[in-house]
PDB file of C-alpha atoms in Angstrom:
ATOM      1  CA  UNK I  19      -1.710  22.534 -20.013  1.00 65.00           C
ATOM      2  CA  UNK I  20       0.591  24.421 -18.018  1.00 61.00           C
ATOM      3  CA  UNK I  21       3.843  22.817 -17.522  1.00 67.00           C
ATOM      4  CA  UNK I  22       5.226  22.639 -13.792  1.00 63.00           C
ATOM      5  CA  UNK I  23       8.760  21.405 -12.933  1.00 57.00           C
ATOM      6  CA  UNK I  24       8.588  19.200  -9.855  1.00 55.00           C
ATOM      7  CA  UNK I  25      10.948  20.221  -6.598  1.00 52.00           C
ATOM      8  CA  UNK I  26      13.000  17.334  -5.268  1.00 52.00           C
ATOM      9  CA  UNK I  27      10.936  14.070  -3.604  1.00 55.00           C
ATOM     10  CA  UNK I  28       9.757  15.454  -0.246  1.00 48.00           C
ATOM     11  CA  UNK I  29       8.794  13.155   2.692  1.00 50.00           C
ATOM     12  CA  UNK I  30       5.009  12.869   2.907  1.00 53.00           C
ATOM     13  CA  UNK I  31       4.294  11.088   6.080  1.00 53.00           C
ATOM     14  CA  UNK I  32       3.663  14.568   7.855  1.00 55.00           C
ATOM     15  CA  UNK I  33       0.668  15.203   5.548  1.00 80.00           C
ATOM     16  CA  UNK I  34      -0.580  12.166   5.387  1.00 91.00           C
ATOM     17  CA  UNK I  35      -3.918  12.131   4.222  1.00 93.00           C
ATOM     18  CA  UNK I  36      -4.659   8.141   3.403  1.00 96.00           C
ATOM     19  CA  UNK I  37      -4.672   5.349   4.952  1.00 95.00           C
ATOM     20  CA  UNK I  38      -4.392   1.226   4.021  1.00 96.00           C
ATOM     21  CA  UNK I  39      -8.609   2.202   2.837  1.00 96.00           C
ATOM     22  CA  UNK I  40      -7.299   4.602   0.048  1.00 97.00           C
ATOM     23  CA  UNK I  41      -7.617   2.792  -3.196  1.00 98.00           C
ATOM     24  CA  UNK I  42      -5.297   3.226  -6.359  1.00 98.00           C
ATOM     25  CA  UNK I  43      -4.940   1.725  -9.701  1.00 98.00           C
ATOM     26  CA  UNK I  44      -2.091   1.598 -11.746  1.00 98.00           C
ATOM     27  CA  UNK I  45      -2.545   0.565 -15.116  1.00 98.00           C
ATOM     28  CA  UNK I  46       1.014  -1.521 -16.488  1.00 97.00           C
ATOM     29  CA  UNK I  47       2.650  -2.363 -13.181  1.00 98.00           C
ATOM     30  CA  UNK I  48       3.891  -5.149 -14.081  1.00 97.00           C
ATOM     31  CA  UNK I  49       7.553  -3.434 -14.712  1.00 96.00           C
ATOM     32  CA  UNK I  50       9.593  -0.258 -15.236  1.00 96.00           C
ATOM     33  CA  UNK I  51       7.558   3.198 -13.926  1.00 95.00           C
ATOM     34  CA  UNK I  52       4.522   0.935 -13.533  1.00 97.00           C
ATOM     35  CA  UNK I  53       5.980  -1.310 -10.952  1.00 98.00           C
ATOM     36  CA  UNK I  54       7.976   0.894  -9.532  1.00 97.00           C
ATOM     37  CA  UNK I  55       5.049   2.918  -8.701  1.00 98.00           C
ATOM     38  CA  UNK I  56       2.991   0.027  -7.133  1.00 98.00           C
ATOM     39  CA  UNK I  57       5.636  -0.684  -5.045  1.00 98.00           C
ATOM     40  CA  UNK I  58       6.051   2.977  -3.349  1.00 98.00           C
ATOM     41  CA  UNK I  59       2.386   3.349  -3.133  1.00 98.00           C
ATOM     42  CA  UNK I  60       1.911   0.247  -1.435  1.00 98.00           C
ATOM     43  CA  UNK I  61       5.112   1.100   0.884  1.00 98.00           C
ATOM     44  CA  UNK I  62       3.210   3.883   1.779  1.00 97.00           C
ATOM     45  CA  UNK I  63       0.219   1.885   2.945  1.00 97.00           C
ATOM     46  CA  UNK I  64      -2.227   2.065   0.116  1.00 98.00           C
ATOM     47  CA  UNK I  65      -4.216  -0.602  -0.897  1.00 98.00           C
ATOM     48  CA  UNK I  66      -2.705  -1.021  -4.714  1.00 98.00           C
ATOM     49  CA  UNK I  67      -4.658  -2.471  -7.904  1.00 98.00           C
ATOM     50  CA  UNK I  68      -1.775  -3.540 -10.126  1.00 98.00           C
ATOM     51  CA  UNK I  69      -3.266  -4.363 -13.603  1.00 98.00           C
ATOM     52  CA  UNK I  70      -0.807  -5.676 -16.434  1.00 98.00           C
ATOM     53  CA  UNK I  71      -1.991  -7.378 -19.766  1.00 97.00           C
ATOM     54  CA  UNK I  72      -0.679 -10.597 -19.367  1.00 98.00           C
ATOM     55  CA  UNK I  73      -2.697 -12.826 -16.226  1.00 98.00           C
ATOM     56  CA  UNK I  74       0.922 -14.736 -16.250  1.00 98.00           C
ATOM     57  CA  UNK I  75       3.269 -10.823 -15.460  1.00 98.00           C
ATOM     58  CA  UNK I  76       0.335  -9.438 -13.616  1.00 98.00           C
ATOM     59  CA  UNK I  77       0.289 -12.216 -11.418  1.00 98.00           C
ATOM     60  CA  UNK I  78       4.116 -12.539 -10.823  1.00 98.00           C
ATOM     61  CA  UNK I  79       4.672  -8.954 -10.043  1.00 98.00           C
ATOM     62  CA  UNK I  80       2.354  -9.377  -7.411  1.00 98.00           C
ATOM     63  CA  UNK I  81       4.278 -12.201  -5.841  1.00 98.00           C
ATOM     64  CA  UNK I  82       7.353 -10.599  -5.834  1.00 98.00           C
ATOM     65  CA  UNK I  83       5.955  -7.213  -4.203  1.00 98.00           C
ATOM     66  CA  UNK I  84       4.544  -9.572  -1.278  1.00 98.00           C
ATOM     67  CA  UNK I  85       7.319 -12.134  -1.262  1.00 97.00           C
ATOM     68  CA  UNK I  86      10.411 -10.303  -1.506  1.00 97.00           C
ATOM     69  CA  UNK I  87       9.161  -7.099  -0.118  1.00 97.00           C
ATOM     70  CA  UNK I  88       6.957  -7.882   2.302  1.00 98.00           C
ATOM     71  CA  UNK I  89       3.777  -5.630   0.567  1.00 98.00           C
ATOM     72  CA  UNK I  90       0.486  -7.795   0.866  1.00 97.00           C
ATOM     73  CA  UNK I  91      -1.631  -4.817   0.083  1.00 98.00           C
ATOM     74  CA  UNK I  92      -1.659  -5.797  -3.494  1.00 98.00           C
ATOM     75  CA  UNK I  93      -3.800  -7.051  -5.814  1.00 98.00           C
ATOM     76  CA  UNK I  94      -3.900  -8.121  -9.760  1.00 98.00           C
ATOM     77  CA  UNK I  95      -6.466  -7.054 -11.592  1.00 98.00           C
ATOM     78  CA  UNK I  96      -6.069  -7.927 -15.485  1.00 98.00           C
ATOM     79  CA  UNK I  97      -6.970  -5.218 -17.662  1.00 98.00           C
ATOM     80  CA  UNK I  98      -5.809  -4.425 -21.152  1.00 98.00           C
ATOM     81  CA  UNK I  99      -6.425  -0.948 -22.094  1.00 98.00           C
ATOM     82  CA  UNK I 100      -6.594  -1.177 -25.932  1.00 98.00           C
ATOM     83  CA  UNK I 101      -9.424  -3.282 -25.176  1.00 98.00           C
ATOM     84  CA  UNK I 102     -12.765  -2.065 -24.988  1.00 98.00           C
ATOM     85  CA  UNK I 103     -14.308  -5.439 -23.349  1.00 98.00           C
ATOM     86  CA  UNK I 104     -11.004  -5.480 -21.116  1.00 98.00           C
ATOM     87  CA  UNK I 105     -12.023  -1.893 -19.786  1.00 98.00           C
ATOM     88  CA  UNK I 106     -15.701  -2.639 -19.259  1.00 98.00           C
ATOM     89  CA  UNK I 107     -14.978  -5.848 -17.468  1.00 98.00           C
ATOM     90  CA  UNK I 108     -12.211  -4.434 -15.363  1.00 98.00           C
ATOM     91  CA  UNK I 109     -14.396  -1.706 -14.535  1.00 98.00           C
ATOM     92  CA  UNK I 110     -17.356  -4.399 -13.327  1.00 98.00           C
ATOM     93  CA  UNK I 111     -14.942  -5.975 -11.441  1.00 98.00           C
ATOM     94  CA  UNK I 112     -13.423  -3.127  -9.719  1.00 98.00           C
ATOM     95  CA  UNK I 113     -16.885  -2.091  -8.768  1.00 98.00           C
ATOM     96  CA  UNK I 114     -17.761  -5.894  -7.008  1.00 98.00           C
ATOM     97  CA  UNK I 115     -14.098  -5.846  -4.985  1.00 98.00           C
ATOM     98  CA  UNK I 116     -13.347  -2.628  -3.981  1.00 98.00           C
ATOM     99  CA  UNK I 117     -16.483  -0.401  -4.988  1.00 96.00           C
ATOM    100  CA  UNK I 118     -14.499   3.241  -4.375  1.00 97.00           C
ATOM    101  CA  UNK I 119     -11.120   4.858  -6.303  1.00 98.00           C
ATOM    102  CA  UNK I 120      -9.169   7.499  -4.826  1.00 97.00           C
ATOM    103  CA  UNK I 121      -5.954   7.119  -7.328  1.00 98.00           C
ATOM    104  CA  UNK I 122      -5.886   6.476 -10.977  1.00 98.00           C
ATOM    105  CA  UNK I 123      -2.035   5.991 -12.573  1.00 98.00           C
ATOM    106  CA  UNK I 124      -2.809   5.487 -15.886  1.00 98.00           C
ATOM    107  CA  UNK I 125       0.997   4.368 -17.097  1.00 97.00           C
ATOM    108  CA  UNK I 126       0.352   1.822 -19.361  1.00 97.00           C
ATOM    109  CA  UNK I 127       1.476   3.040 -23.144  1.00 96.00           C
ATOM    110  CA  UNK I 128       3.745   1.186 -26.215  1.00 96.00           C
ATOM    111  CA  UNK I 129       6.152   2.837 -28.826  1.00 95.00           C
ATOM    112  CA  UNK I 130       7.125   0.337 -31.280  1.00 95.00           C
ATOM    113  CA  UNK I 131      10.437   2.249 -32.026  1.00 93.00           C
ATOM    114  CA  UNK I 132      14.010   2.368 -31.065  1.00 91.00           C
ATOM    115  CA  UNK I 133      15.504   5.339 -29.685  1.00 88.00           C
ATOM    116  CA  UNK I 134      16.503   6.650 -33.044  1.00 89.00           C
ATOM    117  CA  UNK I 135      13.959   4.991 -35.253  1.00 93.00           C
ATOM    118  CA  UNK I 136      10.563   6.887 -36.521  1.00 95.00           C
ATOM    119  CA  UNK I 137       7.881   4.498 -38.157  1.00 96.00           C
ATOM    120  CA  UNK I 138       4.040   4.866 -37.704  1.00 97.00           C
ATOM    121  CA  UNK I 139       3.915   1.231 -38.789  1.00 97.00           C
ATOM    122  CA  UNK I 140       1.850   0.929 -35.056  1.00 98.00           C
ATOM    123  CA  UNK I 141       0.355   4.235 -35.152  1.00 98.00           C
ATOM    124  CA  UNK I 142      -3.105   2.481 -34.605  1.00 98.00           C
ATOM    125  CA  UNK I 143      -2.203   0.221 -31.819  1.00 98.00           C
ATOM    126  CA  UNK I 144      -0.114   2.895 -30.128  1.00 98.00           C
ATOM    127  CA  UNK I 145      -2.955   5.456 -30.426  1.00 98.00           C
ATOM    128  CA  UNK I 146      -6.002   3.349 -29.144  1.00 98.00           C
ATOM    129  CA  UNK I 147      -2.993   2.045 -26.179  1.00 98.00           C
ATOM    130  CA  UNK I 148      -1.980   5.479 -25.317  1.00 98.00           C
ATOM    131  CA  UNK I 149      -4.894   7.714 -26.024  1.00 98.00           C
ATOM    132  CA  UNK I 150      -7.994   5.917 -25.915  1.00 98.00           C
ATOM    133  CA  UNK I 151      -7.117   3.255 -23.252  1.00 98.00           C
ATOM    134  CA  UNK I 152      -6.224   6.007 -20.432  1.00 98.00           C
ATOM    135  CA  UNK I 153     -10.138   7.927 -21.803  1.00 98.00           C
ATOM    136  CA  UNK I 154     -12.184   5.022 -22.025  1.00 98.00           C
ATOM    137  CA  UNK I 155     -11.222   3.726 -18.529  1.00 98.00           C
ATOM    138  CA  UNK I 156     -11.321   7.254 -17.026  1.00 98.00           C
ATOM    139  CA  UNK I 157     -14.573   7.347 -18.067  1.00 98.00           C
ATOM    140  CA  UNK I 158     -15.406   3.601 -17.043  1.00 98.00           C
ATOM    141  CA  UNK I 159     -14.285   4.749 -13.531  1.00 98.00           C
ATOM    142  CA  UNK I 160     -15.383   7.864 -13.124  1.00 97.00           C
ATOM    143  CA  UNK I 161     -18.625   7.123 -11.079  1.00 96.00           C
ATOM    144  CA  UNK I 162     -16.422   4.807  -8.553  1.00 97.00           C
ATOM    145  CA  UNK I 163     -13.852   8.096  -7.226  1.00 97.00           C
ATOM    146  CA  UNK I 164     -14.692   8.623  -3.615  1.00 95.00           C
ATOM    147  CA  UNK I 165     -16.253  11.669  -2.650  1.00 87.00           C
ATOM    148  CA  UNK I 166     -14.578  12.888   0.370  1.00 81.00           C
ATOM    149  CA  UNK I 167     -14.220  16.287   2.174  1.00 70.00           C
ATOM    150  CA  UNK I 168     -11.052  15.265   3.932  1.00 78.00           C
ATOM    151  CA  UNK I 169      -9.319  14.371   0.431  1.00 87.00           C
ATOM    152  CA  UNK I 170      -9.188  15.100  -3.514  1.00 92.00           C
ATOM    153  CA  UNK I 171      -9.426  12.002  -5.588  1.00 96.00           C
ATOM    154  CA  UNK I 172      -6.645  12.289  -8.414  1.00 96.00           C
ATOM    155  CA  UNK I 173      -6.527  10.718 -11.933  1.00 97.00           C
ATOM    156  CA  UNK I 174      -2.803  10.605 -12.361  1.00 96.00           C
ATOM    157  CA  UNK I 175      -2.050  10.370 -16.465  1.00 97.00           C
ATOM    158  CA  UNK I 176       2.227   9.291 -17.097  1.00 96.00           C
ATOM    159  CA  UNK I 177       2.764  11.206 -20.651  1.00 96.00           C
ATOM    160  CA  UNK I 178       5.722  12.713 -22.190  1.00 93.00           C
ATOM    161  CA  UNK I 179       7.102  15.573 -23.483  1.00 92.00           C
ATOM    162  CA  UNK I 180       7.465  14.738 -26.909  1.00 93.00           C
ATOM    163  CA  UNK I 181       3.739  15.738 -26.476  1.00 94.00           C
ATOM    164  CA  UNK I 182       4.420  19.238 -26.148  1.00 92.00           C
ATOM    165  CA  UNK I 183       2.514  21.932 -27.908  1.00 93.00           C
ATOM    166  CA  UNK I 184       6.449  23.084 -28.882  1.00 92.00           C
ATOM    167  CA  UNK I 185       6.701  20.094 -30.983  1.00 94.00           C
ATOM    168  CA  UNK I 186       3.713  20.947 -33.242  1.00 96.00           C
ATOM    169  CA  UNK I 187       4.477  22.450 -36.403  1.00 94.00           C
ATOM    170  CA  UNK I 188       1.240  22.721 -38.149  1.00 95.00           C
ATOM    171  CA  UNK I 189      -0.100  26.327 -37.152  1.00 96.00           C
ATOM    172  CA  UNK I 190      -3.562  25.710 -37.245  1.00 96.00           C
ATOM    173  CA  UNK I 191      -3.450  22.059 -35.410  1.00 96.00           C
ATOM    174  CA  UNK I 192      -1.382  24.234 -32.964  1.00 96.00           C
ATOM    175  CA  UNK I 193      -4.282  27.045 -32.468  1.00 97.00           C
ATOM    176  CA  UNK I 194      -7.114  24.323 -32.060  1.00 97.00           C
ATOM    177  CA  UNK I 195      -5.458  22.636 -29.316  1.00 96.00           C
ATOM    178  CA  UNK I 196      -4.155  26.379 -27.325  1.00 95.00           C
ATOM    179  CA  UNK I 197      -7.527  27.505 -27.618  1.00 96.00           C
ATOM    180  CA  UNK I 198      -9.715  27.572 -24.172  1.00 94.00           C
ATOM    181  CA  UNK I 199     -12.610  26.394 -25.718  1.00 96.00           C
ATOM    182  CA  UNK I 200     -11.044  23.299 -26.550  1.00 97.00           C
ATOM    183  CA  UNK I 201     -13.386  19.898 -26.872  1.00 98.00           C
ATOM    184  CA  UNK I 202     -12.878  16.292 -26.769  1.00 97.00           C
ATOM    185  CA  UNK I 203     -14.513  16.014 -30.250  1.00 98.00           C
ATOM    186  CA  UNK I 204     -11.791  18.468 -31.599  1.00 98.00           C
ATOM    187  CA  UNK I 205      -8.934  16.307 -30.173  1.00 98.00           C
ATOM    188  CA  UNK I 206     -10.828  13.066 -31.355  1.00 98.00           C
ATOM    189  CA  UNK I 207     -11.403  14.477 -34.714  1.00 98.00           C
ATOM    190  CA  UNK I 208      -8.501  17.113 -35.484  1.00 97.00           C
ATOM    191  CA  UNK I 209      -5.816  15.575 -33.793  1.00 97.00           C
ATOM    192  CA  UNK I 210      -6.226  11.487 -33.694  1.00 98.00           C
ATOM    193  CA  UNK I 211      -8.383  10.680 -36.729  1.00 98.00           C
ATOM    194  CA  UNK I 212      -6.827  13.116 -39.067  1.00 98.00           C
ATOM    195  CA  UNK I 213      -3.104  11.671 -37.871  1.00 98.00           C
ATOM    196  CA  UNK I 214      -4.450   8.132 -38.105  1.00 98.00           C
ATOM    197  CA  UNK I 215      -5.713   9.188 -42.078  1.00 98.00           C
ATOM    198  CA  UNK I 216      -2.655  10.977 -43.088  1.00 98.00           C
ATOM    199  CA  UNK I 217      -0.822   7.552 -41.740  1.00 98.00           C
ATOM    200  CA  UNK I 218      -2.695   5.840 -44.145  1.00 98.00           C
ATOM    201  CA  UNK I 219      -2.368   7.709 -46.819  1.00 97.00           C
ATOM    202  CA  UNK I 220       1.236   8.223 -46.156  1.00 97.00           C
ATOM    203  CA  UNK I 221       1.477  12.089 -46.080  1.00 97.00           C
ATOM    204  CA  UNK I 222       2.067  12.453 -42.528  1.00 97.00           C
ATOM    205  CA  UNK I 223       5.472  13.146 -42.746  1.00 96.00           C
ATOM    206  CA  UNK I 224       4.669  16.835 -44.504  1.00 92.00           C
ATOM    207  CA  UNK I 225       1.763  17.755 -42.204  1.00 95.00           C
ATOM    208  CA  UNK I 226       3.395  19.127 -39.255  1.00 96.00           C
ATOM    209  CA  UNK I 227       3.137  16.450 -36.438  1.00 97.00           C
ATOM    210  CA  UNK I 228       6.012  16.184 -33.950  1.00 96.00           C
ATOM    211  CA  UNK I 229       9.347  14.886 -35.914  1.00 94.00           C
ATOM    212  CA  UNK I 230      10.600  12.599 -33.289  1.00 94.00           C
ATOM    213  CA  UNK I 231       8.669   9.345 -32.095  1.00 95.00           C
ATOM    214  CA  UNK I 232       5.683  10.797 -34.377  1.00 97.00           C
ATOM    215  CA  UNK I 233       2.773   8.188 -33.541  1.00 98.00           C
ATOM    216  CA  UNK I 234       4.121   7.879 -29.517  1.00 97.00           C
ATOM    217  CA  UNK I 235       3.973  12.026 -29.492  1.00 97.00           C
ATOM    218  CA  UNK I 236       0.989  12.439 -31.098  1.00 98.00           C
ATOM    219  CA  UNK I 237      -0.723  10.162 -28.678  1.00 98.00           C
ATOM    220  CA  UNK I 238       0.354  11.787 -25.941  1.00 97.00           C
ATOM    221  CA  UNK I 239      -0.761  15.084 -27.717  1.00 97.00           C
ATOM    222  CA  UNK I 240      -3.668  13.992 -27.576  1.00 98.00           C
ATOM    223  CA  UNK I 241      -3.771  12.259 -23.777  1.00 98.00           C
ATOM    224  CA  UNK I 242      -2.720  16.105 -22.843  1.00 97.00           C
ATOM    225  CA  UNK I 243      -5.275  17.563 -24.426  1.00 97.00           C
ATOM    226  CA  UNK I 244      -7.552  15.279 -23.331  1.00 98.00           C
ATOM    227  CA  UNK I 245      -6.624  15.780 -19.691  1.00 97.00           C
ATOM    228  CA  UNK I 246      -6.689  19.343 -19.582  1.00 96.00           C
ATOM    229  CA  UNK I 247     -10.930  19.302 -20.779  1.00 97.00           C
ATOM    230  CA  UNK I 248     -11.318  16.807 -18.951  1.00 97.00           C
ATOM    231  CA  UNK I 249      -9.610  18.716 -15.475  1.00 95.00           C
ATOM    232  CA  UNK I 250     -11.980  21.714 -16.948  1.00 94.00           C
ATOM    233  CA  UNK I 251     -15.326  19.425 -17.176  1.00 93.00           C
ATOM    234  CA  UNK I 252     -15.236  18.084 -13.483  1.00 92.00           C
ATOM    235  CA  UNK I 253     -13.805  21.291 -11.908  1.00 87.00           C
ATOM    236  CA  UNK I 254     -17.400  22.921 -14.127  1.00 75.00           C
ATOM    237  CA  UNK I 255     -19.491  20.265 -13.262  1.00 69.00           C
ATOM    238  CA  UNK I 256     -18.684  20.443  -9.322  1.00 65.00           C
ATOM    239  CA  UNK I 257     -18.505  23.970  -9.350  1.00 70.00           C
ATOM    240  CA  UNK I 258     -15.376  23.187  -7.066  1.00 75.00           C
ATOM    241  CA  UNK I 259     -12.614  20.945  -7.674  1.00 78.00           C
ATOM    242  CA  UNK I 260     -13.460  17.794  -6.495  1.00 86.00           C
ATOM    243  CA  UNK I 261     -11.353  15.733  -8.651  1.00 93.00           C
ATOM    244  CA  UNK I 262      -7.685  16.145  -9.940  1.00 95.00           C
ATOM    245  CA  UNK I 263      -6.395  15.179 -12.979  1.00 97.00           C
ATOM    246  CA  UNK I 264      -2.683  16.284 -13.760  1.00 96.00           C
ATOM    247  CA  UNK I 265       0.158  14.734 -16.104  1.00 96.00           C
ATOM    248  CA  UNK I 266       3.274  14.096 -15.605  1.00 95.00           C
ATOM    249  CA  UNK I 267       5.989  13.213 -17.719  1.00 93.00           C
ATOM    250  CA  UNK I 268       8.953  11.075 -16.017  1.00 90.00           C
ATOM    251  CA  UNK I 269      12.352  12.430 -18.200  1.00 85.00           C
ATOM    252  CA  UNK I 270      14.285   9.990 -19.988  1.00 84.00           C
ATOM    253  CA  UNK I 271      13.794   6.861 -18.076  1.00 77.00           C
ATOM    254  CA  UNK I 272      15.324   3.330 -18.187  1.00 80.00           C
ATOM    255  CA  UNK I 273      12.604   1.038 -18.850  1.00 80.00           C
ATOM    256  CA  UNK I 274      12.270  -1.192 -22.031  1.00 82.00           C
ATOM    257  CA  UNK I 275      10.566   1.093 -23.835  1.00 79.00           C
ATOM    258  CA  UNK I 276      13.940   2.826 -24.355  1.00 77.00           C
ATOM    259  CA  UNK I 277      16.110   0.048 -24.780  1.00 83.00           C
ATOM    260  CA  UNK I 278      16.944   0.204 -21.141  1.00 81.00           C
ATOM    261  CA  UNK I 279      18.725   3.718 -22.084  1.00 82.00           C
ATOM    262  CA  UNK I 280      18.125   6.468 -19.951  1.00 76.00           C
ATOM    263  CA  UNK I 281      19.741   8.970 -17.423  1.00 79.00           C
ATOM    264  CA  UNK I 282      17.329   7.250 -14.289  1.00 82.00           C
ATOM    265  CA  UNK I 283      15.764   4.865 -13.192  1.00 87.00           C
ATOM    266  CA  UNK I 284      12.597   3.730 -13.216  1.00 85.00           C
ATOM    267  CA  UNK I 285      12.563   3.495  -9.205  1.00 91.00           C
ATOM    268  CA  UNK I 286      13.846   7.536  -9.739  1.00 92.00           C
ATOM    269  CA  UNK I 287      10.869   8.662 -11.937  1.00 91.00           C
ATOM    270  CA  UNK I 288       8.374   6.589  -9.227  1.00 93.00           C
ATOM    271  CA  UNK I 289       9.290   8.593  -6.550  1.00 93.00           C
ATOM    272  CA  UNK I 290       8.788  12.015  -8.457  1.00 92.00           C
ATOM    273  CA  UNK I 291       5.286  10.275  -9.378  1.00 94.00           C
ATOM    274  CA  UNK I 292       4.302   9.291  -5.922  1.00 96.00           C
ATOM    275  CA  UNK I 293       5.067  12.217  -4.358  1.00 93.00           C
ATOM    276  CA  UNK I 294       2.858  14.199  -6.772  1.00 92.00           C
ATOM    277  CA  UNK I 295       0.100  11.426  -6.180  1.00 94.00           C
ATOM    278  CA  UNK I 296       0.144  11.883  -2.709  1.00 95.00           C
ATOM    279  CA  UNK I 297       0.102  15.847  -2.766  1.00 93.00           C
ATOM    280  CA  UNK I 298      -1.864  16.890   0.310  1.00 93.00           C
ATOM    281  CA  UNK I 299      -5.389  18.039  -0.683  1.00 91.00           C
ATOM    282  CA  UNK I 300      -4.851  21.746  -0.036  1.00 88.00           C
ATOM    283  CA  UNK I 301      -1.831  21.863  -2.318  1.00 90.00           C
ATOM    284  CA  UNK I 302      -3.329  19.629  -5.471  1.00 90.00           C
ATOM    285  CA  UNK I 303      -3.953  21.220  -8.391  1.00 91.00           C
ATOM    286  CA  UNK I 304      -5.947  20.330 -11.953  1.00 93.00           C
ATOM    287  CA  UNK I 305      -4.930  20.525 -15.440  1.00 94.00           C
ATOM    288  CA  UNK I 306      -1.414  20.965 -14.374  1.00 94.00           C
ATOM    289  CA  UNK I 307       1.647  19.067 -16.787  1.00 94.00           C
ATOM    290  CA  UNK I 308       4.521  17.961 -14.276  1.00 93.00           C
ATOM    291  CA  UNK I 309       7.817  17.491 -15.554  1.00 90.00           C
ATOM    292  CA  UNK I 310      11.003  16.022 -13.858  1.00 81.00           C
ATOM    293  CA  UNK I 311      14.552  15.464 -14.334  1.00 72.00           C
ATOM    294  CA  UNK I 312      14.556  18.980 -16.066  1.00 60.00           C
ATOM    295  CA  UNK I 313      18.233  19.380 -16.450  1.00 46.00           C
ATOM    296  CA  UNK I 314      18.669  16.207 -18.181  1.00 42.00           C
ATOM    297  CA  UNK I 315      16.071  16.788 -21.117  1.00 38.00           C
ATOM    298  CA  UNK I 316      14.109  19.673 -22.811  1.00 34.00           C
ATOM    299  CA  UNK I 317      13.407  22.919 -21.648  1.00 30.00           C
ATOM    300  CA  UNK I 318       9.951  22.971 -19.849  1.00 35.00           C
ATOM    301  CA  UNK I 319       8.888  26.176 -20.282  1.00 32.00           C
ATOM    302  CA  UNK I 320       6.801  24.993 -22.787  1.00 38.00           C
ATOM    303  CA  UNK I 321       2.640  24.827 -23.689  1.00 45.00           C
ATOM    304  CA  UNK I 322       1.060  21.912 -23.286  1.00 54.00           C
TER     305      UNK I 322
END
């Protein structure tokens, strides 16, 4: 995917293109980016699906948005993504309350390490959280995105950029995934499977895969790659682009997924993630890789 480094937040109420009918789900919004994101979505009038895991969290994340902030355009959904029958319930329930989709956050992702730790102990619960969740309930959801000629739905996937192509350093994984003709079986079969078998085998480490966070990057290798065929089937299918689906990776964020480390906040990333949501139709792309905070992490001139 082609990487894009984000301009400075800029104030969207002169382009608005929604209104309190727009419908978005953001998957983990119970806290950090997740929440954080609810909340400036539903600032900005949307109506806002916050799912979460946990009925007990989902639940009391929605009370707070309406009781100390005043947002009653919220709802809990429970969904967990790792779950097949969580995704295809979610999905049927979706369908009976709210029927259409025009936003998809899909934020919700684990990493079982600390900042300087690297085990794949997890590798199978982080890959079927982080890749598979965010695929099989695109695909669960896919039929619901409103068609409209006055706006672009957008599937909106929150990955990183320990991802990167750069951080491959197995040539021929590395050619498979540049290549145009790239497939969903390929990224299924060279790129999760094969990680998931040299994890059990335990010659992973010699392989190639991204040294840093190894199970968390690969997974979001693969969410990439998975975005960018996918952001190539529906632009092909439509002939035009009639749904968006970028990435976007937040920086080096405080959340608990870092041990609260961080050079933001989580409220900091949401706004560069909103903003790009809420990019006026005539100025969304597809198959795009957004990056912020820049200056405080990795060069972005990078593949994706």
């Amino acid at each position: 995917m082609e990487v894009k480094e984000l301009p400075p937040p800029y104030s969207t109420a002169a382009r608005r293109w929604w209104s309190k009918e727009t419908v978005a789900v953001v998957t983990g919004g119970n806290k950090g980016i997740g929440f954080a994101v609810v909340k400036k979505l539903a600032e900005q009038g949307l109506t806002v699906v916050l799912t979460a895991r946990d009925v007990g969290r989902g639940k009391q994340a929605v009370e707070t948005l309406r009781c100390r902030f005043g947002l009653d355009n919220v709802t809990f959904l429970q969904l967990d993504v790792s779950d097949p029958c969580s995704v295809e319930a979610f999905a049927s329930r979706f369908r009976q309350d709210f029927g259409l989709l025009d936003i998809l956050v899909n934020n919700a992702a684990v990493s079982f390490n600390e900042i300087h730790s690297n085990s794949v102990k997890h590798a199978e619960t982080v890959m079927r959280t982080n890749f598979y969740g965010p695929k099989l309930l695109i695909e669960a959801l896919l039929p619901f995105f409103r068609r409209s000629p006055s706006s672009i739905p957008r599937i909106f996937n929150l990955s990183s950029r320990l991802g990167s192509l750069t951080r491959v350093r197995n040539p021929r994984l590395k050619a498979i995934l540049e290549a145009e003709a790239l497939t969903e079986e390929q990224i299924e079969e060279e790129v999760v499977r094969k990680f998931l078998t040299e994890v059990k085998e335990g010659t992973w480490e010699g392989t190639g895969w991204p040294a840093h966070w190894t199970d968390y990057a690969v997974s979001k290798l693969a969410l990439n790659a998975y975005s960018r065929v996918l952001a190539r089937r529906l632009r092909a299918a439509e002939g035009k682009l009639m749904i968006s689906v970028n990435c976007f990776c937040p920086g080096f964020t405080q959340t608990s997924m870092t041990g609260g480390r961080g050079t933001h906040s989580a409220g900091d990333a949401a706004e560069h993630a909103v903003a790009l949501a809420l990019l006026p139709p005539d100025l969304l792309t597809t198959g795009k890789f957004y990056v912020a905070f820049a200056a405080a992490a990795p060069a972005v001139n990078s593949k994706i």
